[in-house]
């Protein structure tokens, strides 16, 4: 692994609790890891969002927070960073990524519109649906094969995209999206070649492309490493080429902004920016702060410049791959190629004796917490499963995954070894791990607040179907 291009100045304690305390916490939380207080978590791999360690320069920048209501200096720093890195003229700050999505779709998407992407992230999909539209996922078919070694599993299936835009045209497709990297598909990158072809297709139909840019720097790194034509180019050059194809981007600075809060919407066109700023004032704040403090804007402005550093990215991507490699060595089923921000465990293969209707992903995530206080997130039947309101049939997603998301600049190799060893131990005695059933679930986004109990028996299999 490359030398970490940073060293430690401030440390935060990791409290290590005994198994009994963890069991008590898990019971209290209804076996839902979202409901466990973070102080009872030893290694927190729930998300890479908002969990980065900030640099000394970012902390120093926060002291320069200019908390003027209008026109704070930090806004202009952010504007300049976004203009230079992404090439968009109009920069609209928001409190996080989903606020940028809400603003964009509430202005551009209407009833019965259809918005394609490789995979929409959940909040993107929800914001499109709230605006009356339909979010359609069109990633290449290799994405569905967890073992496929395709280097760009985040790519768009161009044939399907073409069919969609030919059939519906600009009238029904007011904009198209693409997510860099494709989080839902496993943190997988999109090639510049694929993005260029997607843009060409959209352009022929007069449809503007918007990029969900959350992990843009990680994507650029993969392009450089895996796409021959771009080998050896700088991250900034690749990023400039990437965003030159788009009309704008939505950004959660909690990922590749290396900040703990913040986001923005960046746009090429003035008329659209003006319309969106009218809404910004209504929902987020004045146009130069968008719901953030001046110090937060500064942290994002500096974070964006740090994240495109080649040494940082090399270490980041290799650190994630290191964990993946250690798991693979121990025979643990993982999604390949390894993602940019996370390793995804194939929980259905890890726990083949736990039927899908008893949520093997949930079972594995809870078992890992009980074993060693490691928090992961289930991305499977709990998160995406639905009950058909008419037939009562349980509809489950194709895959049952557990994501180990790696916060940026936070954990050391020893932490990752600890995770790998814990999972190896669990894998050896996987037969002892049983499934879960719901005790309580909300109608929407049930995974955040659900309560579970260890399952006694499986529901009748005839009531289940799995997406194909
Ligand atoms: N788009 C992608 C691809 C994301 O991964 C996220 C957040 C968002 C948009 C929304 O950004 O949280 O700032 O509002 N993903 C986090 C995760 C929550 O854990 O993957 P936000």
Short mmCIF file of C-alpha atoms and ligand atoms in Angstrom, two decimals:
data_model
loop_
_atom_site.label_atom_id
_atom_site.label_comp_id
_atom_site.label_asym_id
_atom_site.label_seq_id
_atom_site.Cartn_x
_atom_site.Cartn_y
_atom_site.Cartn_z
CA UNK A 1 0.00 0.00 0.00
CA UNK A 2 1.35 3.51 -0.73
CA UNK A 3 2.61 5.59 2.18
CA UNK A 4 -0.36 7.46 3.72
CA UNK A 5 0.13 11.07 2.52
CA UNK A 6 -0.92 12.42 5.93
CA UNK A 7 -0.07 11.88 9.57
CA UNK A 8 -2.02 12.15 12.81
CA UNK A 9 -2.25 15.40 14.79
CA UNK A 10 -5.46 14.90 16.75
CA UNK A 11 -6.88 11.58 17.86
CA UNK A 12 -10.35 10.52 18.88
CA UNK A 13 -10.84 7.62 21.31
CA UNK A 14 -12.28 4.32 20.14
CA UNK A 15 -14.13 2.80 23.07
CA UNK A 16 -13.98 -0.97 23.16
CA UNK A 17 -16.93 -2.54 24.92
CA UNK A 18 -17.45 -6.15 25.88
CA UNK A 19 -19.77 -8.52 24.08
CA UNK A 20 -22.44 -8.22 26.77
CA UNK A 21 -22.67 -4.46 26.35
CA UNK A 22 -22.88 -4.85 22.60
CA UNK A 23 -25.66 -7.40 22.95
CA UNK A 24 -27.54 -5.12 25.29
CA UNK A 25 -27.17 -2.19 22.88
CA UNK A 26 -28.24 -4.31 19.93
CA UNK A 27 -31.34 -5.51 21.81
CA UNK A 28 -32.25 -1.97 22.83
CA UNK A 29 -31.85 -0.86 19.22
CA UNK A 30 -34.21 -3.60 18.01
CA UNK A 31 -31.19 -5.13 16.22
CA UNK A 32 -31.11 -2.09 13.92
CA UNK A 33 -27.56 -0.73 13.61
CA UNK A 34 -28.83 2.75 12.68
CA UNK A 35 -30.32 2.91 16.18
CA UNK A 36 -27.11 2.14 18.09
CA UNK A 37 -25.36 5.17 19.65
CA UNK A 38 -22.00 5.66 17.92
CA UNK A 39 -20.09 5.50 21.20
CA UNK A 40 -20.89 1.78 21.32
CA UNK A 41 -19.30 1.25 17.90
CA UNK A 42 -15.59 0.41 17.66
CA UNK A 43 -15.05 0.69 13.88
CA UNK A 44 -17.81 2.61 12.12
CA UNK A 45 -18.19 1.59 8.49
CA UNK A 46 -21.84 2.61 8.21
CA UNK A 47 -21.01 5.29 5.66
CA UNK A 48 -18.23 7.29 4.06
CA UNK A 49 -20.54 10.32 4.10
CA UNK A 50 -19.67 13.22 6.38
CA UNK A 51 -17.23 11.00 8.25
CA UNK A 52 -13.91 12.23 6.79
CA UNK A 53 -11.10 13.49 8.98
CA UNK A 54 -10.46 17.10 8.00
CA UNK A 55 -6.95 18.38 7.41
CA UNK A 56 -5.10 21.03 9.44
CA UNK A 57 -5.69 23.38 6.51
CA UNK A 58 -9.42 22.77 6.61
CA UNK A 59 -9.55 23.37 10.37
CA UNK A 60 -7.50 26.52 9.97
CA UNK A 61 -9.87 27.56 7.17
CA UNK A 62 -12.81 27.14 9.52
CA UNK A 63 -11.32 29.82 11.73
CA UNK A 64 -11.54 32.10 8.72
CA UNK A 65 -15.29 31.55 8.58
CA UNK A 66 -16.82 34.84 7.55
CA UNK A 67 -20.35 34.61 8.86
CA UNK A 68 -21.75 37.47 6.82
CA UNK A 69 -25.31 36.74 5.76
CA UNK A 70 -24.62 37.90 2.20
CA UNK A 71 -21.45 37.57 0.16
CA UNK A 72 -19.19 35.89 2.72
CA UNK A 73 -15.63 35.50 1.58
CA UNK A 74 -15.84 31.74 2.02
CA UNK A 75 -18.56 31.58 -0.63
CA UNK A 76 -16.20 33.12 -3.16
CA UNK A 77 -13.51 30.59 -2.20
CA UNK A 78 -15.97 27.80 -2.87
CA UNK A 79 -17.13 29.37 -6.12
CA UNK A 80 -13.57 29.64 -7.33
CA UNK A 81 -12.71 26.04 -6.39
CA UNK A 82 -15.80 24.69 -8.18
CA UNK A 83 -15.21 26.82 -11.26
CA UNK A 84 -11.60 25.70 -11.50
CA UNK A 85 -12.16 21.99 -10.81
CA UNK A 86 -15.54 21.37 -12.46
CA UNK A 87 -15.73 24.22 -14.95
CA UNK A 88 -19.26 25.35 -14.02
CA UNK A 89 -19.89 29.05 -13.71
CA UNK A 90 -22.86 29.06 -11.35
CA UNK A 91 -22.31 27.61 -7.89
CA UNK A 92 -25.26 27.17 -5.55
CA UNK A 93 -24.35 25.97 -2.06
CA UNK A 94 -26.67 23.53 -0.26
CA UNK A 95 -26.57 21.85 3.12
CA UNK A 96 -25.94 18.45 1.51
CA UNK A 97 -26.36 16.47 -1.68
CA UNK A 98 -30.06 15.71 -1.45
CA UNK A 99 -30.90 19.41 -1.16
CA UNK A 100 -29.15 20.01 -4.48
CA UNK A 101 -31.17 17.14 -5.97
CA UNK A 102 -34.40 18.55 -4.62
CA UNK A 103 -33.70 21.99 -6.08
CA UNK A 104 -32.75 20.65 -9.50
CA UNK A 105 -35.65 18.23 -9.89
CA UNK A 106 -38.27 20.54 -8.44
CA UNK A 107 -37.47 22.96 -11.24
CA UNK A 108 -36.75 20.57 -14.14
CA UNK A 109 -38.85 17.44 -13.58
CA UNK A 110 -42.61 17.22 -13.95
CA UNK A 111 -45.37 14.64 -14.00
CA UNK A 112 -44.63 11.48 -16.04
CA UNK A 113 -41.09 12.53 -16.89
CA UNK A 114 -38.51 9.75 -17.00
CA UNK A 115 -34.96 10.29 -15.75
CA UNK A 116 -32.32 7.70 -16.70
CA UNK A 117 -29.06 7.07 -14.83
CA UNK A 118 -26.69 4.15 -14.25
CA UNK A 119 -28.20 3.77 -10.75
CA UNK A 120 -29.93 6.59 -8.96
CA UNK A 121 -28.97 6.86 -5.32
CA UNK A 122 -32.03 6.49 -3.01
CA UNK A 123 -32.37 10.21 -2.28
CA UNK A 124 -32.01 11.02 -5.99
CA UNK A 125 -34.73 8.55 -6.87
CA UNK A 126 -36.98 9.82 -4.08
CA UNK A 127 -36.55 13.45 -5.15
CA UNK A 128 -37.39 12.58 -8.77
CA UNK A 129 -40.47 10.68 -7.63
CA UNK A 130 -41.62 13.49 -5.36
CA UNK A 131 -41.39 15.81 -8.39
CA UNK A 132 -43.74 13.43 -10.25
CA UNK A 133 -41.13 11.68 -12.37
CA UNK A 134 -39.82 8.15 -12.73
CA UNK A 135 -36.18 7.25 -12.04
CA UNK A 136 -34.84 4.51 -14.32
CA UNK A 137 -31.61 2.57 -13.73
CA UNK A 138 -29.71 1.63 -16.90
CA UNK A 139 -26.31 0.33 -15.75
CA UNK A 140 -24.59 -2.27 -17.94
CA UNK A 141 -25.71 -5.84 -17.25
CA UNK A 142 -22.30 -6.83 -15.81
CA UNK A 143 -23.22 -4.77 -12.73
CA UNK A 144 -25.70 -7.47 -11.75
CA UNK A 145 -22.97 -10.11 -11.73
CA UNK A 146 -21.09 -9.65 -8.45
CA UNK A 147 -18.18 -11.70 -9.79
CA UNK A 148 -17.77 -9.96 -13.18
CA UNK A 149 -14.35 -8.30 -13.47
CA UNK A 150 -15.61 -5.60 -15.87
CA UNK A 151 -13.44 -2.56 -15.03
CA UNK A 152 -16.28 -0.04 -15.41
CA UNK A 153 -19.36 -1.64 -13.90
CA UNK A 154 -20.82 1.84 -13.38
CA UNK A 155 -21.19 2.34 -17.16
CA UNK A 156 -24.52 3.08 -18.77
CA UNK A 157 -26.03 0.47 -21.06
CA UNK A 158 -26.01 2.66 -24.17
CA UNK A 159 -28.39 0.47 -26.16
CA UNK A 160 -31.04 0.68 -23.45
CA UNK A 161 -30.44 4.41 -23.04
CA UNK A 162 -30.88 4.89 -26.77
CA UNK A 163 -34.14 2.95 -26.82
CA UNK A 164 -35.44 5.04 -23.94
CA UNK A 165 -34.61 8.45 -25.40
CA UNK A 166 -35.79 7.44 -28.89
CA UNK A 167 -39.09 6.29 -27.53
CA UNK A 168 -39.75 9.18 -25.14
CA UNK A 169 -37.73 12.06 -26.58
CA UNK A 170 -36.91 15.31 -24.90
CA UNK A 171 -40.54 15.94 -24.00
CA UNK A 172 -40.56 13.12 -21.47
CA UNK A 173 -36.82 13.11 -20.65
CA UNK A 174 -36.06 16.68 -19.58
CA UNK A 175 -32.64 15.67 -18.25
CA UNK A 176 -30.47 12.59 -17.76
CA UNK A 177 -28.26 11.71 -14.81
CA UNK A 178 -25.21 9.56 -14.15
CA UNK A 179 -23.70 8.73 -10.75
CA UNK A 180 -19.90 8.86 -10.30
CA UNK A 181 -18.98 6.42 -8.87
CA UNK A 182 -22.04 4.21 -8.91
CA UNK A 183 -22.67 3.75 -5.19
CA UNK A 184 -25.74 1.52 -5.51
CA UNK A 185 -23.89 -0.67 -8.02
CA UNK A 186 -20.95 -1.17 -5.63
CA UNK A 187 -18.86 2.01 -5.81
CA UNK A 188 -18.07 1.18 -9.43
CA UNK A 189 -16.62 3.73 -11.88
CA UNK A 190 -17.86 5.04 -15.22
CA UNK A 191 -15.35 5.24 -18.09
CA UNK A 192 -14.81 8.49 -19.92
CA UNK A 193 -15.50 6.67 -23.17
CA UNK A 194 -18.91 5.53 -21.95
CA UNK A 195 -19.71 8.97 -20.55
CA UNK A 196 -18.75 10.59 -23.87
CA UNK A 197 -20.98 8.22 -25.83
CA UNK A 198 -23.87 8.77 -23.38
CA UNK A 199 -23.46 12.52 -23.76
CA UNK A 200 -23.39 12.25 -27.56
CA UNK A 201 -26.60 10.24 -27.55
CA UNK A 202 -28.33 12.71 -25.23
CA UNK A 203 -27.06 15.66 -27.19
CA UNK A 204 -28.59 14.30 -30.40
CA UNK A 205 -31.93 14.45 -28.64
CA UNK A 206 -31.32 17.81 -26.98
CA UNK A 207 -31.31 16.27 -23.48
CA UNK A 208 -28.96 17.85 -20.94
CA UNK A 209 -26.73 15.60 -18.80
CA UNK A 210 -26.29 16.18 -15.07
CA UNK A 211 -23.73 14.33 -13.01
CA UNK A 212 -24.18 13.13 -9.45
CA UNK A 213 -20.61 14.04 -8.56
CA UNK A 214 -20.37 12.75 -4.96
CA UNK A 215 -17.30 10.58 -5.63
CA UNK A 216 -15.96 12.32 -8.74
CA UNK A 217 -12.29 12.18 -7.71
CA UNK A 218 -12.40 8.45 -7.01
CA UNK A 219 -13.99 7.99 -10.43
CA UNK A 220 -11.25 10.05 -12.11
CA UNK A 221 -8.61 7.92 -10.39
CA UNK A 222 -10.17 4.72 -11.75
CA UNK A 223 -10.31 6.25 -15.24
CA UNK A 224 -6.60 6.95 -15.05
CA UNK A 225 -5.79 3.47 -13.75
CA UNK A 226 -8.09 1.41 -15.93
CA UNK A 227 -8.81 3.31 -19.14
CA UNK A 228 -5.76 3.00 -21.37
CA UNK A 229 -6.33 6.24 -23.28
CA UNK A 230 -6.12 8.23 -20.05
CA UNK A 231 -3.21 6.49 -18.35
CA UNK A 232 -0.83 8.98 -16.78
CA UNK A 233 -3.11 12.00 -17.18
CA UNK A 234 -3.67 14.22 -14.17
CA UNK A 235 -6.81 13.85 -12.05
CA UNK A 236 -7.66 17.49 -12.74
CA UNK A 237 -7.48 16.97 -16.51
CA UNK A 238 -9.69 13.90 -16.34
CA UNK A 239 -12.13 15.74 -14.08
CA UNK A 240 -12.23 18.69 -16.48
CA UNK A 241 -13.01 16.37 -19.41
CA UNK A 242 -15.67 14.57 -17.39
CA UNK A 243 -17.61 17.68 -16.42
CA UNK A 244 -17.21 19.36 -19.80
CA UNK A 245 -19.82 16.84 -20.97
CA UNK A 246 -22.44 17.97 -18.46
CA UNK A 247 -24.80 20.90 -18.03
CA UNK A 248 -24.32 20.72 -14.30
CA UNK A 249 -23.79 18.52 -11.28
CA UNK A 250 -25.26 17.78 -7.88
CA UNK A 251 -22.68 17.26 -5.18
CA UNK A 252 -22.57 15.96 -1.65
CA UNK A 253 -19.38 17.48 -0.24
CA UNK A 254 -19.68 14.91 2.58
CA UNK A 255 -17.94 12.44 0.26
CA UNK A 256 -15.29 13.77 -2.13
CA UNK A 257 -15.54 17.25 -0.58
CA UNK A 258 -13.74 15.81 2.47
CA UNK A 259 -16.10 17.81 4.67
CA UNK A 260 -18.47 16.81 7.44
CA UNK A 261 -21.41 18.69 5.98
CA UNK A 262 -22.20 20.57 2.77
CA UNK A 263 -22.96 20.24 -0.89
CA UNK A 264 -23.72 22.26 -3.98
CA UNK A 265 -25.45 22.41 -7.30
CA UNK A 266 -23.22 23.71 -10.08
CA UNK A 267 -24.64 24.82 -13.43
CA UNK A 268 -23.55 26.11 -16.81
CA UNK A 269 -26.68 28.03 -17.74
CA UNK A 270 -27.60 31.32 -16.14
CA UNK A 271 -31.37 31.18 -16.65
CA UNK A 272 -31.61 27.84 -14.87
CA UNK A 273 -29.33 29.04 -12.07
CA UNK A 274 -31.55 32.06 -11.55
CA UNK A 275 -34.69 29.94 -11.31
CA UNK A 276 -33.06 27.59 -8.83
CA UNK A 277 -31.75 30.41 -6.67
CA UNK A 278 -35.33 31.59 -6.20
CA UNK A 279 -36.11 28.22 -4.64
CA UNK A 280 -32.84 28.16 -2.73
CA UNK A 281 -33.88 31.22 -0.74
CA UNK A 282 -37.14 29.51 0.11
CA UNK A 283 -35.71 26.17 1.25
CA UNK A 284 -32.03 26.51 2.08
CA UNK A 285 -30.92 30.09 2.59
CA UNK A 286 -29.51 33.08 0.74
CA UNK A 287 -27.60 32.34 -2.46
CA UNK A 288 -24.13 32.74 -0.95
CA UNK A 289 -24.60 30.34 1.97
CA UNK A 290 -27.39 27.89 1.10
CA UNK A 291 -27.94 26.60 4.64
CA UNK A 292 -24.26 26.38 5.58
CA UNK A 293 -22.11 28.45 7.90
CA UNK A 294 -19.27 30.39 6.26
CA UNK A 295 -16.78 28.06 7.97
CA UNK A 296 -18.43 25.03 6.35
CA UNK A 297 -18.14 26.62 2.91
CA UNK A 298 -14.45 27.13 3.54
CA UNK A 299 -13.95 23.50 4.63
CA UNK A 300 -15.57 22.33 1.39
CA UNK A 301 -13.54 24.74 -0.76
CA UNK A 302 -10.31 23.41 0.72
CA UNK A 303 -11.49 19.78 0.74
CA UNK A 304 -12.20 19.88 -3.00
CA UNK A 305 -8.63 20.94 -3.69
CA UNK A 306 -7.23 18.24 -1.41
CA UNK A 307 -9.32 15.38 -2.78
CA UNK A 308 -7.88 15.66 -6.30
CA UNK A 309 -4.36 15.08 -4.96
CA UNK A 310 -2.95 12.02 -6.70
CA UNK A 311 -1.16 10.69 -3.61
CA UNK A 312 -4.25 11.01 -1.50
CA UNK A 313 -6.32 9.14 -4.10
CA UNK A 314 -3.75 6.39 -4.62
CA UNK A 315 -3.70 5.70 -0.90
CA UNK A 316 -7.47 5.94 -0.56
CA UNK A 317 -8.27 3.49 -3.33
CA UNK A 318 -5.50 1.10 -2.30
CA UNK A 319 -6.66 1.18 1.32
CA UNK A 320 -10.15 0.08 0.32
CA UNK A 321 -8.70 -2.60 -1.98
CA UNK A 322 -6.44 -3.82 0.84
CA UNK A 323 -9.48 -4.67 2.94
CA UNK A 324 -11.12 -6.37 -0.04
CA UNK A 325 -8.01 -8.44 -0.72
CA UNK A 326 -7.73 -9.56 2.91
CA UNK A 327 -11.35 -10.68 2.88
CA UNK A 328 -10.97 -12.51 -0.41
CA UNK A 329 -7.89 -14.34 0.90
CA UNK A 330 -10.07 -15.65 3.72
CA UNK A 331 -12.67 -16.99 1.31
CA UNK A 332 -15.24 -14.32 2.12
CA UNK A 333 -17.58 -13.59 -0.82
CA UNK A 334 -17.12 -9.97 -1.93
CA UNK A 335 -18.21 -7.90 -4.89
CA UNK A 336 -15.39 -7.37 -7.43
CA UNK A 337 -13.71 -5.27 -8.65
CA UNK A 338 -13.47 -3.55 -5.27
CA UNK A 339 -15.36 -0.25 -5.07
CA UNK A 340 -13.80 3.16 -4.59
CA UNK A 341 -15.32 3.91 -1.19
CA UNK A 342 -16.49 0.57 0.12
CA UNK A 343 -16.25 -3.20 0.08
CA UNK A 344 -19.54 -5.00 -0.42
CA UNK A 345 -20.06 -8.45 1.12
CA UNK A 346 -22.32 -10.94 -0.64
CA UNK A 347 -24.41 -11.86 2.40
CA UNK A 348 -26.53 -14.43 0.56
CA UNK A 349 -23.36 -16.37 -0.33
CA UNK A 350 -21.86 -15.82 3.15
CA UNK A 351 -24.99 -17.23 4.85
CA UNK A 352 -26.50 -19.63 2.30
CA UNK A 353 -28.47 -21.38 5.06
CA UNK A 354 -30.41 -18.17 5.92
CA UNK A 355 -33.38 -17.88 3.55
CA UNK A 356 -33.79 -14.55 1.75
CA UNK A 357 -37.03 -13.83 3.59
CA UNK A 358 -35.07 -13.88 6.86
CA UNK A 359 -32.69 -11.19 5.62
CA UNK A 360 -29.17 -12.66 5.53
CA UNK A 361 -27.68 -9.14 5.07
CA UNK A 362 -29.27 -7.98 8.30
CA UNK A 363 -28.14 -11.19 10.00
CA UNK A 364 -24.54 -10.68 8.87
CA UNK A 365 -24.43 -6.97 9.79
CA UNK A 366 -25.78 -7.70 13.29
CA UNK A 367 -23.44 -10.68 13.76
CA UNK A 368 -20.44 -8.49 12.84
CA UNK A 369 -21.50 -5.86 15.36
CA UNK A 370 -21.96 -8.43 18.11
CA UNK A 371 -18.66 -10.10 17.25
CA UNK A 372 -16.47 -6.99 17.36
CA UNK A 373 -18.42 -3.74 17.46
CA UNK A 374 -18.02 -3.10 13.73
CA UNK A 375 -20.92 -1.22 12.17
CA UNK A 376 -21.76 -1.86 8.51
CA UNK A 377 -24.94 -1.31 6.53
CA UNK A 378 -27.32 -3.81 5.00
CA UNK A 379 -28.12 -3.15 1.35
CA UNK A 380 -30.60 -5.85 0.53
CA UNK A 381 -34.06 -6.99 1.46
CA UNK A 382 -34.40 -4.72 4.47
CA UNK A 383 -33.42 -1.59 2.57
CA UNK A 384 -35.12 -2.35 -0.74
CA UNK A 385 -37.67 -5.11 -0.06
CA UNK A 386 -41.35 -4.24 -0.51
CA UNK A 387 -44.64 -5.88 0.22
CA UNK A 388 -47.09 -5.87 -2.66
CA UNK A 389 -50.09 -4.06 -1.12
CA UNK A 390 -52.58 -6.19 -3.08
CA UNK A 391 -51.15 -9.71 -2.98
CA UNK A 392 -49.05 -9.39 0.20
CA UNK A 393 -46.16 -10.87 -1.77
CA UNK A 394 -42.69 -9.88 -0.56
CA UNK A 395 -40.58 -8.45 -3.38
CA UNK A 396 -36.85 -8.69 -2.74
CA UNK A 397 -33.94 -7.09 -4.61
CA UNK A 398 -31.67 -9.36 -6.60
CA UNK A 399 -28.70 -9.06 -4.23
CA UNK A 400 -28.32 -9.20 -0.52
CA UNK A 401 -25.27 -7.09 0.31
CA UNK A 402 -23.55 -5.66 3.36
CA UNK A 403 -21.50 -2.52 2.70
CA UNK A 404 -18.32 -1.75 4.59
CA UNK A 405 -17.87 1.94 3.71
CA UNK A 406 -14.46 3.36 4.56
CA UNK A 407 -14.41 6.92 5.96
CA UNK A 408 -11.70 9.06 4.35
CA UNK A 409 -8.40 9.59 6.21
CA UNK A 410 -9.84 8.05 9.41
CA UNK A 411 -8.81 4.43 9.89
CA UNK A 412 -5.41 2.76 9.85
CA UNK A 413 -4.32 -0.57 8.45
CA UNK A 414 -4.73 -2.08 11.93
CA UNK A 415 -8.42 -1.19 11.92
CA UNK A 416 -8.85 -2.84 8.55
CA UNK A 417 -6.98 -5.93 9.74
CA UNK A 418 -9.30 -6.04 12.73
CA UNK A 419 -12.31 -5.97 10.37
CA UNK A 420 -10.85 -8.69 8.15
CA UNK A 421 -10.02 -10.93 11.11
CA UNK A 422 -13.46 -10.47 12.66
CA UNK A 423 -15.14 -11.43 9.42
CA UNK A 424 -12.85 -14.42 8.98
CA UNK A 425 -13.85 -15.68 12.44
CA UNK A 426 -17.52 -15.18 11.66
CA UNK A 427 -17.13 -16.96 8.35
CA UNK A 428 -15.72 -20.02 10.09
CA UNK A 429 -18.77 -20.33 12.27
CA UNK A 430 -21.31 -18.95 9.85
CA UNK A 431 -23.74 -21.85 10.43
CA UNK A 432 -24.42 -20.46 13.89
CA UNK A 433 -25.77 -17.18 12.45
CA UNK A 434 -29.54 -17.04 12.12
CA UNK A 435 -31.93 -14.69 10.33
CA UNK A 436 -34.19 -11.87 11.52
CA UNK A 437 -37.80 -10.91 11.14
CA UNK A 438 -39.44 -7.50 11.44
CA UNK A 439 -41.05 -6.52 14.71
CA UNK A 440 -41.90 -3.02 13.46
CA UNK A 441 -41.51 -1.24 10.13
CA UNK A 442 -42.44 2.21 8.84
CA UNK A 443 -44.12 2.70 5.46
CA UNK A 444 -41.21 4.60 3.91
CA UNK A 445 -37.44 4.18 4.34
CA UNK A 446 -38.12 1.38 6.78
CA UNK A 447 -34.46 0.44 7.29
CA UNK A 448 -33.73 3.55 9.39
CA UNK A 449 -36.28 2.89 12.12
CA UNK A 450 -37.28 -0.77 11.84
CA UNK A 451 -37.10 -3.12 14.83
CA UNK A 452 -36.23 -6.78 14.42
CA UNK A 453 -36.24 -10.01 16.38
CA UNK A 454 -34.23 -13.17 15.81
CA UNK A 455 -36.34 -15.35 13.53
CA UNK A 456 -37.97 -18.48 14.73
CA UNK A 457 -39.44 -19.74 11.48
CA UNK A 458 -39.50 -18.75 7.85
CA UNK A 459 -42.68 -17.38 6.24
CA UNK A 460 -44.13 -19.48 3.45
CA UNK A 461 -41.79 -19.30 0.44
CA UNK A 462 -44.70 -19.03 -1.99
CA UNK A 463 -45.14 -15.41 -0.90
CA UNK A 464 -41.73 -14.29 -2.10
CA UNK A 465 -40.31 -13.15 -5.40
CA UNK A 466 -36.83 -11.91 -6.25
CA UNK A 467 -36.17 -9.22 -8.85
CA UNK A 468 -34.64 -10.46 -12.09
N1 LIG B 1 -25.76 10.60 -4.32
C1 LIG B 1 -25.00 9.54 -3.95
C2 LIG B 1 -24.36 8.70 -4.99
C3 LIG B 1 -24.83 9.26 -2.58
O1 LIG B 1 -24.07 8.22 -2.23
C4 LIG B 1 -25.46 10.10 -1.63
C5 LIG B 1 -25.32 9.82 -0.20
C6 LIG B 1 -26.21 11.19 -2.07
C7 LIG B 1 -26.35 11.41 -3.43
C8 LIG B 1 -26.92 12.12 -1.12
O2 LIG B 1 -26.03 12.97 -0.50
O3 LIG B 1 -26.25 12.38 1.92
O4 LIG B 1 -25.25 14.55 1.19
O5 LIG B 1 -27.67 14.18 0.95
N2 LIG B 1 -24.88 8.73 0.24
C9 LIG B 1 -24.63 8.35 1.64
C10 LIG B 1 -24.22 6.91 1.70
C11 LIG B 1 -25.71 8.72 2.59
O6 LIG B 1 -24.09 6.39 2.84
O7 LIG B 1 -23.97 6.29 0.67
P1 LIG B 1 -26.32 13.55 0.97
#
